[in-house]
Amino acid sequence: MQPKPSGWQYRIPSFRTLLVISAILRVVLILYSEWHDAHSIVKYTDIDYRVFSDAARFILYPNLQGNIAKGPLAPPSFAVGDPYTRETYRYTPLLAVLLLPNEWLHPSFGKYLFAACDLINGALIYKILIPHILPDTKPPPDAHATLLAATHLLNPLVFTISTRGSSEAILCTLVLLTLFYALEGRQNATAVMLGISAHWKIYPIIYGVSCVSAIALQQVNRKGWGVEYLRYLLGRRALRFALLSAGTFIILGAACYAMWGYSFLYEAYLYHTDRRDHRHNFSPYFYLIYLTYPISGGTSADLSIWRQLLRSPFTSLIPQLALSLGTGLALGQRTIDLPFAWFVQTYTFVLFNRVCTSQYFIWYTLFIPLLAPRLNLSWKKWMMCGAIWIGTQALWLAEAYKLEFLGDDVFFGLWVRGLVYIAGHAWVLGVIMSGYTPGLRL
């Protein structure tokens, strides 16, 4: 006979009710966005959504401004447009293809698609929590899982980003599906989904390190990082996982290259290896790039060697990859702990990324509902983490407002606050890592 739910469990709605509430909230915000954009100079809709929509329009109407797909295997029998005719479109062309209904159905179709992915993400979080994260809790775990899923579905950062037209929700769906298959022990499906996720946006490739580490340590029964571990790290199962994941990534990339050619290759991938964004963002690297940016008419060759080194993307890539890949190897010891390993990998990747905006935070906050049951932190520590995480951002934003809207020369002050942001967020990560309790199952 199961024990009766406690009082707090009675007050938590069912997960289905939570989904309905979340859906209504998003529909209302999307409808409001249409009204707001029609009546205000300052738009609710993100500029990126206009970029996505324009790219879809270029695909659908290939003769618009003479654009046409220039891939080596682009079919000559019918014309397909080039989404990269739209300047600043630097995503997979599959995103533009998904948003084609923006043209023939409704301009806000993409927003509804992103909002639907939000709901799918909430469902995946719930589905991961029940059998894998909360299996040992007293019944019923449904209320606990619903409460944790609500922290994602009702998170203002999440629903405002998707309803404003950012596509991060699709990427989160792909990542959560990858994690779901990994926890289910379906390695082939995990590898395929990891390849798809990395095609959509390159950074999920870092998760492959923790997946392969978990595969190797499972085979040595977690006896340590000796010669046996290294043998299995390069063994047949790990190699099959890597080949299947890389193969999926290459096949998708080859298909897009065959249709859209070098434009796809450069804008989706190569551009990011040489990106020098001197505009202000949370990353303190922006100030170094700003100071070493060539003057009008100048080139990189006109700069001294140390200035070229400071503004080189590879300067920031070394600590970023060392931390995100290193933590993947160190923490990806068991499949059950992959949510924690992926959280730490993503957090360090975002924290030390050359460019960082608020929407990047979604990449790692996605995992917090899956970590919370295993975090042994007092309410005081939780409050301190939240205050420092939000407070350092608010401190930076207050100075950024002076630069962006008032035109004040506060570049140095903004850089100093960027360093405070780095220190504060690093402290929060340290607290979370120290409070994590590993899962009991392999």
Tab-separated table of C-alpha atoms in Angstrom, residues 194 204-217 229 233 241 324-325 327-335 337-343 345:
chain	number	residue	atom	x	y	z
A	194	LEU	CA	25.222	13.785	-30.788
A	204	PRO	CA	27.761	19.808	-28.222
A	205	ILE	CA	30.712	17.947	-29.711
A	206	ILE	CA	32.380	18.373	-26.292
A	207	TYR	CA	29.897	15.873	-24.825
A	208	GLY	CA	31.484	13.126	-26.888
A	209	VAL	CA	34.483	13.128	-24.519
A	210	SER	CA	32.383	12.341	-21.429
A	211	CYS	CA	30.354	9.723	-23.341
A	212	VAL	CA	33.483	7.892	-24.461
A	213	SER	CA	34.973	8.175	-20.948
A	214	ALA	CA	31.829	6.612	-19.461
A	215	ILE	CA	31.949	3.797	-22.031
A	216	ALA	CA	35.583	3.052	-21.161
A	217	LEU	CA	35.111	3.143	-17.388
A	229	TYR	CA	41.153	2.533	-18.985
A	233	LEU	CA	39.155	4.605	-24.214
A	241	PHE	CA	30.629	5.548	-30.874
A	324	SER	CA	35.430	21.747	-21.096
A	325	LEU	CA	37.135	18.633	-22.483
A	327	THR	CA	36.103	18.075	-17.093
A	328	GLY	CA	34.380	15.728	-19.527
A	329	LEU	CA	37.105	13.135	-19.065
A	330	ALA	CA	37.269	13.638	-15.301
A	331	LEU	CA	33.545	13.704	-14.549
A	332	GLY	CA	32.180	11.401	-17.257
A	333	GLN	CA	32.961	8.295	-15.236
A	334	ARG	CA	29.464	6.845	-15.096
A	335	THR	CA	26.511	7.175	-17.408
A	337	ASP	CA	26.424	11.194	-13.866
A	338	LEU	CA	26.390	12.476	-17.449
A	339	PRO	CA	23.896	15.293	-16.648
A	340	PHE	CA	26.409	16.637	-14.118
A	341	ALA	CA	29.369	16.188	-16.470
A	342	TRP	CA	27.533	17.912	-19.335
A	343	PHE	CA	26.481	20.768	-17.054
A	345	GLN	CA	31.405	21.078	-19.505
